[in-house]
Amino acid sequence: MHEIDHFKPLIEKRLGSIRELQLIERGFSNEQKFKMTIDENDYLLRLSAIKSIDSKITEFELIKKLYAKGVRCNKPIDIFSNEEQESVCAVYSYLPGSDAERNIASIPEEIQYQIGVDAGKDLKQINSLSRDTKNWKERKWIKHERYVSRYLRQSYRFKNDEKVLSFIKTQYDATEADRDCLQHDDFHPGNIIINEGGYSGIIDFNRYDWGDHLQEFVKLEWFTWPVSKAFARGQIDEYFGKRCLKDTECLQISVYIAMSVISSIVWTLEFHPHTLKHMETRMQTILDHYDYFERVLPEWAG
């Protein structure tokens, strides 16, 4: 709590006396997160290294735009650095409730579906923001090549990895995006808040990116479908208008999922090796379903 102590005088000068401060330990973010109470209002406070100040300001402004568009997310309140210029502090409103990953299974399926519908509405709004650049395809490939290089330096290998790598290489041309749209890039039940049995909102935009909106459905494959098929169906139905996905969309999503197999292995081995067994279980389910990408139809796409 030492770092947050440096910010307390600044926070209280700008927002009022802090009545309660609670560290939020869940998640993999490099930031420090706190639930803060001032008067009767709860806030989310995020502390980041000062080197990230430009991206944190950009993130803050993007979330401000999304909130104005009606996306149910943390309302941006304030952002500032401390006097020593060591850290940046972003303050948002606090979304009440708990993450869907831990609680949605206890909710009736029809309500899980509706929560997915509400989440799908927000995802469409997030992806509706775009920018002029259209270099997603090039950026994504460069990033993938870095992951492949790191994967090949590891001693770890998974069965038929050459099939997956070949599929990505031969089918990558399918990933052309007509615009660079805003991606949440971590849209799954762990970042969905439910409260009183309903959808409360989406959190954690710190991995935001720009590019193909179909990239968002990689996390649905890894994290949403295994947790709640009803939620996933609601999200998909709302996002795509209850239509079946086109063959081209299925191929694009399948390429991104294949790429995510490589990046997930690298990320797990380098940062959270203790979770490898859990990751392998889900990875094998994906590889079996796609028959090492001899098949390109997601189970949830029909």
Coordinates of C-alpha atoms in Angstrom, one line a residue:
M1 CA 0.0 0.0 0.0
H2 CA 3.1 2.2 0.1
E3 CA 2.6 3.6 -3.4
I4 CA -1.0 4.5 -2.9
D5 CA -0.1 6.5 0.2
H6 CA 1.8 9.0 -2.0
F7 CA -1.5 9.6 -3.9
K8 CA -3.8 10.0 -0.9
P9 CA -3.3 13.8 -0.5
L10 CA -3.8 14.4 -4.2
I11 CA -6.9 12.3 -4.3
E12 CA -8.4 13.9 -1.3
K13 CA -7.6 17.4 -2.6
R14 CA -9.4 16.6 -5.9
L15 CA -12.3 14.3 -4.8
G16 CA -12.7 14.5 -1.0
S17 CA -11.7 12.5 2.1
I18 CA -11.1 8.8 1.6
R19 CA -13.3 6.8 3.9
E20 CA -12.2 3.3 2.8
L21 CA -9.6 1.8 0.5
Q22 CA -9.5 -1.8 -0.5
L23 CA -6.9 -3.5 -2.7
I24 CA -8.3 -5.6 -5.6
E25 CA -6.1 -8.6 -6.1
R26 CA -8.0 -10.5 -8.8
G27 CA -6.7 -10.5 -12.4
F28 CA -3.4 -10.5 -14.2
S29 CA -2.9 -6.8 -14.8
N30 CA 0.4 -5.1 -13.9
E31 CA -1.6 -2.2 -12.5
Q32 CA -2.6 -1.8 -8.8
K33 CA -6.3 -1.6 -8.5
F34 CA -8.3 -0.4 -5.5
K35 CA -12.0 0.1 -4.5
M36 CA -12.1 3.5 -2.9
T37 CA -15.0 5.0 -0.9
I38 CA -15.4 8.8 -0.6
D39 CA -18.5 10.0 1.2
E40 CA -21.1 7.5 0.0
N41 CA -19.6 7.0 -3.4
D42 CA -17.5 4.0 -4.5
Y43 CA -14.7 4.5 -7.1
L44 CA -12.3 2.3 -9.0
L45 CA -8.7 3.5 -8.7
R46 CA -6.0 2.3 -11.0
L47 CA -2.2 2.9 -10.5
S48 CA 0.2 2.4 -13.4
A49 CA 3.8 3.1 -14.1
I50 CA 4.5 6.6 -15.4
K51 CA 6.0 5.2 -18.6
S52 CA 2.4 4.2 -19.6
I53 CA 0.9 7.7 -19.0
D54 CA 0.2 8.3 -22.7
S55 CA -1.6 5.1 -23.2
K56 CA -3.5 5.5 -19.9
I57 CA -4.7 9.0 -21.0
T58 CA -5.7 7.6 -24.4
E59 CA -7.5 4.7 -22.6
F60 CA -9.3 7.2 -20.3
E61 CA -10.4 9.3 -23.2
L62 CA -11.7 6.3 -25.2
I63 CA -13.7 5.0 -22.2
K64 CA -15.1 8.5 -21.8
K65 CA -16.4 8.3 -25.4
L66 CA -17.8 4.8 -24.9
Y67 CA -19.6 5.9 -21.7
A68 CA -21.1 8.8 -23.6
K69 CA -22.3 6.4 -26.2
G70 CA -24.2 4.4 -23.5
V71 CA -21.7 1.6 -23.0
R72 CA -22.1 0.3 -19.5
C73 CA -18.6 0.7 -18.2
N74 CA -16.8 2.5 -15.4
K75 CA -17.4 6.3 -15.8
P76 CA -14.0 8.1 -16.1
I77 CA -13.7 10.6 -13.3
D78 CA -10.1 11.9 -13.2
I79 CA -6.6 11.1 -14.2
F80 CA -3.3 12.6 -12.9
S81 CA 0.3 11.7 -12.0
N82 CA 1.9 12.2 -8.6
E83 CA 4.4 15.1 -8.0
E84 CA 7.4 12.8 -8.3
Q85 CA 6.2 11.7 -11.8
E86 CA 6.6 8.0 -10.8
S87 CA 3.0 6.8 -11.4
V88 CA -0.3 7.7 -13.0
C89 CA -3.6 7.4 -11.2
A90 CA -6.9 7.0 -13.0
V91 CA -10.1 7.2 -11.1
Y92 CA -13.4 5.7 -12.4
S93 CA -16.8 5.1 -11.0
Y94 CA -17.1 1.6 -9.5
L95 CA -19.4 -1.0 -11.1
P96 CA -21.3 -2.9 -8.3
G97 CA -21.5 -6.6 -8.5
S98 CA -19.1 -9.5 -9.2
D99 CA -17.6 -11.0 -12.3
A100 CA -19.7 -13.4 -14.3
E101 CA -17.0 -16.0 -14.5
R102 CA -17.5 -16.9 -10.9
N103 CA -21.3 -16.5 -10.6
I104 CA -23.1 -16.9 -13.9
A105 CA -23.5 -20.7 -13.6
S106 CA -25.8 -20.2 -10.6
I107 CA -28.2 -18.0 -12.7
P108 CA -31.1 -19.5 -14.7
E109 CA -30.1 -20.1 -18.4
E110 CA -32.6 -17.6 -19.8
I111 CA -31.1 -14.9 -17.7
Q112 CA -27.6 -16.0 -18.6
Y113 CA -28.7 -15.5 -22.3
Q114 CA -30.1 -12.0 -21.6
I115 CA -26.9 -11.0 -19.8
G116 CA -25.1 -12.2 -23.0
V117 CA -27.5 -10.1 -25.1
D118 CA -26.7 -7.0 -23.0
A119 CA -23.0 -7.7 -23.2
G120 CA -23.3 -8.1 -27.0
K121 CA -24.9 -4.7 -27.3
D122 CA -21.9 -3.1 -25.5
L123 CA -19.4 -5.0 -27.6
K124 CA -21.0 -3.7 -30.8
Q125 CA -20.8 -0.1 -29.4
I126 CA -17.2 -0.6 -28.5
N127 CA -16.3 -1.9 -31.9
S128 CA -18.3 1.0 -33.5
L129 CA -15.4 3.4 -32.7
S130 CA -12.8 3.3 -35.6
R131 CA -9.8 5.2 -36.8
D132 CA -8.3 6.0 -40.2
T133 CA -5.4 3.6 -40.1
K134 CA -6.0 0.2 -41.8
N135 CA -2.8 -1.6 -41.0
W136 CA -4.3 -4.3 -38.7
K137 CA -3.3 -7.2 -41.0
E138 CA 0.4 -6.2 -41.0
R139 CA 0.5 -5.4 -37.3
K140 CA -1.2 -8.7 -36.4
W141 CA 1.2 -10.7 -38.5
I142 CA 4.3 -9.0 -37.0
K143 CA 3.0 -9.8 -33.5
H144 CA 2.3 -13.4 -34.5
E145 CA 5.8 -13.9 -35.8
R146 CA 7.2 -12.7 -32.5
Y147 CA 5.1 -15.2 -30.7
V148 CA 6.2 -18.0 -33.1
S149 CA 9.8 -17.1 -32.5
R150 CA 9.4 -17.2 -28.8
Y151 CA 7.4 -20.5 -29.0
L152 CA 10.2 -22.1 -31.0
R153 CA 12.8 -21.1 -28.4
Q154 CA 10.9 -23.0 -25.8
S155 CA 11.4 -26.7 -25.1
Y156 CA 7.6 -27.2 -24.9
R157 CA 5.8 -28.5 -28.0
F158 CA 2.2 -29.6 -28.5
K159 CA 1.1 -32.4 -30.8
N160 CA 0.7 -31.4 -34.5
D161 CA 1.9 -27.9 -33.9
E162 CA 3.2 -27.9 -37.5
K163 CA -0.4 -28.3 -38.8
V164 CA -1.6 -25.3 -36.8
L165 CA 1.4 -23.1 -37.9
S166 CA 0.9 -24.2 -41.5
F167 CA -2.9 -23.3 -41.3
I168 CA -2.1 -19.8 -40.1
K169 CA 0.5 -19.2 -42.7
T170 CA -1.6 -20.4 -45.7
Q171 CA -4.9 -18.8 -44.5
Y172 CA -3.7 -15.5 -43.1
D173 CA -4.8 -13.6 -46.2
A174 CA -8.4 -14.1 -45.0
T175 CA -7.8 -11.7 -42.1
E176 CA -8.2 -8.5 -44.1
A177 CA -10.2 -6.0 -42.1
D178 CA -12.1 -3.1 -43.8
R179 CA -11.4 -0.8 -40.9
D180 CA -9.5 -0.5 -37.7
C181 CA -12.1 -0.6 -35.0
L182 CA -11.6 -0.3 -31.3
Q183 CA -11.2 -3.7 -29.7
H184 CA -11.7 -4.4 -26.0
D185 CA -9.5 -7.4 -26.7
D186 CA -10.3 -9.1 -23.4
F187 CA -14.1 -9.5 -23.6
H188 CA -15.2 -12.5 -21.6
P189 CA -17.1 -13.4 -18.3
G190 CA -14.1 -12.5 -16.1
N191 CA -14.5 -8.9 -17.2
I192 CA -18.3 -8.9 -17.3
I193 CA -19.9 -7.6 -14.1
I194 CA -23.3 -8.9 -13.0
N195 CA -25.3 -7.4 -10.2
E196 CA -28.7 -8.5 -8.7
G197 CA -29.0 -11.2 -11.4
G198 CA -28.5 -8.9 -14.3
Y199 CA -25.8 -7.3 -16.5
S200 CA -24.0 -4.5 -14.8
G201 CA -21.3 -3.7 -17.4
I202 CA -17.8 -4.4 -18.9
I203 CA -14.5 -3.6 -17.1
D204 CA -10.8 -3.7 -17.8
F205 CA -10.1 -1.9 -21.1
N206 CA -6.3 -1.9 -20.4
R207 CA -5.6 -4.3 -23.2
Y208 CA -7.5 -2.3 -25.8
D209 CA -6.3 -2.4 -29.4
W210 CA -7.4 -1.4 -32.9
G211 CA -8.2 -3.8 -35.7
D212 CA -10.6 -6.5 -36.9
H213 CA -13.7 -6.7 -34.7
L214 CA -13.8 -10.5 -35.3
Q215 CA -10.7 -10.8 -33.1
E216 CA -13.0 -10.2 -30.1
F217 CA -14.4 -13.7 -30.5
V218 CA -11.1 -15.5 -29.7
K219 CA -11.8 -14.9 -26.0
L220 CA -15.4 -16.2 -26.5
E221 CA -13.8 -19.5 -27.7
W222 CA -11.3 -19.7 -24.8
F223 CA -13.3 -18.4 -21.9
T224 CA -17.0 -17.7 -22.6
W225 CA -18.2 -20.8 -24.3
P226 CA -16.8 -23.1 -21.5
V227 CA -18.3 -21.0 -18.8
S228 CA -21.8 -20.3 -20.2
K229 CA -23.1 -21.4 -23.6
A230 CA -26.3 -19.5 -22.9
F231 CA -24.4 -16.3 -22.3
A232 CA -22.3 -16.9 -25.4
R233 CA -25.4 -17.5 -27.5
G234 CA -26.9 -14.2 -26.3
Q235 CA -23.7 -12.3 -27.1
I236 CA -23.5 -13.8 -30.6
D237 CA -27.2 -13.4 -31.4
E238 CA -27.2 -9.8 -30.4
Y239 CA -23.9 -9.0 -32.1
F240 CA -24.6 -10.8 -35.4
G241 CA -28.4 -10.3 -35.5
K242 CA -29.3 -14.0 -34.9
R243 CA -27.8 -15.0 -38.3
C244 CA -25.4 -17.7 -39.0
L245 CA -21.8 -16.5 -39.4
K246 CA -20.6 -16.3 -43.0
D247 CA -17.9 -18.8 -44.1
T248 CA -15.4 -15.9 -44.5
E249 CA -16.1 -14.8 -40.9
C250 CA -15.6 -18.4 -39.6
L251 CA -12.3 -18.6 -41.4
Q252 CA -11.1 -15.3 -40.1
I253 CA -12.1 -16.2 -36.5
S254 CA -10.5 -19.6 -36.9
V255 CA -7.2 -18.1 -38.0
Y256 CA -7.2 -15.8 -34.9
I257 CA -8.0 -18.7 -32.7
A258 CA -5.1 -20.8 -34.2
M259 CA -2.8 -17.8 -33.6
S260 CA -4.1 -17.5 -30.0
V261 CA -3.0 -21.1 -29.3
I262 CA 0.6 -20.1 -30.0
S263 CA 0.4 -16.9 -28.0
S264 CA -1.4 -18.5 -25.1
I265 CA 1.4 -21.1 -24.7
V266 CA 4.1 -18.4 -24.8
W267 CA 2.3 -16.1 -22.4
T268 CA 1.6 -19.0 -20.0
L269 CA 5.1 -20.4 -20.0
E270 CA 6.7 -17.0 -19.6
F271 CA 4.4 -15.4 -17.1
H272 CA 2.2 -17.9 -15.4
P273 CA 3.7 -21.4 -15.8
H274 CA 1.8 -22.7 -12.8
T275 CA -1.4 -22.4 -14.9
L276 CA -0.1 -24.5 -17.8
K277 CA -2.2 -27.6 -17.0
H278 CA -5.4 -25.6 -17.0
M279 CA -4.4 -23.9 -20.3
E280 CA -3.5 -27.2 -21.9
T281 CA -6.9 -28.7 -21.1
R282 CA -8.8 -25.9 -22.8
M283 CA -6.3 -25.8 -25.7
Q284 CA -6.7 -29.5 -26.4
T285 CA -10.5 -29.1 -26.4
I286 CA -10.1 -26.4 -29.0
L287 CA -7.6 -28.3 -31.1
D288 CA -9.8 -31.4 -31.0
H289 CA -12.9 -29.5 -32.1
Y290 CA -11.1 -27.8 -35.0
D291 CA -9.2 -31.1 -35.8
Y292 CA -6.0 -29.0 -35.7
F293 CA -7.7 -26.6 -38.1
E294 CA -8.6 -29.0 -40.7
R295 CA -12.1 -27.7 -39.8
V296 CA -12.8 -24.0 -39.5
L297 CA -16.4 -23.8 -38.1
P298 CA -16.6 -22.7 -34.4
E299 CA -19.0 -24.8 -32.4
W300 CA -21.0 -21.7 -31.5
A301 CA -21.2 -20.2 -35.0
G302 CA -24.2 -22.2 -36.3

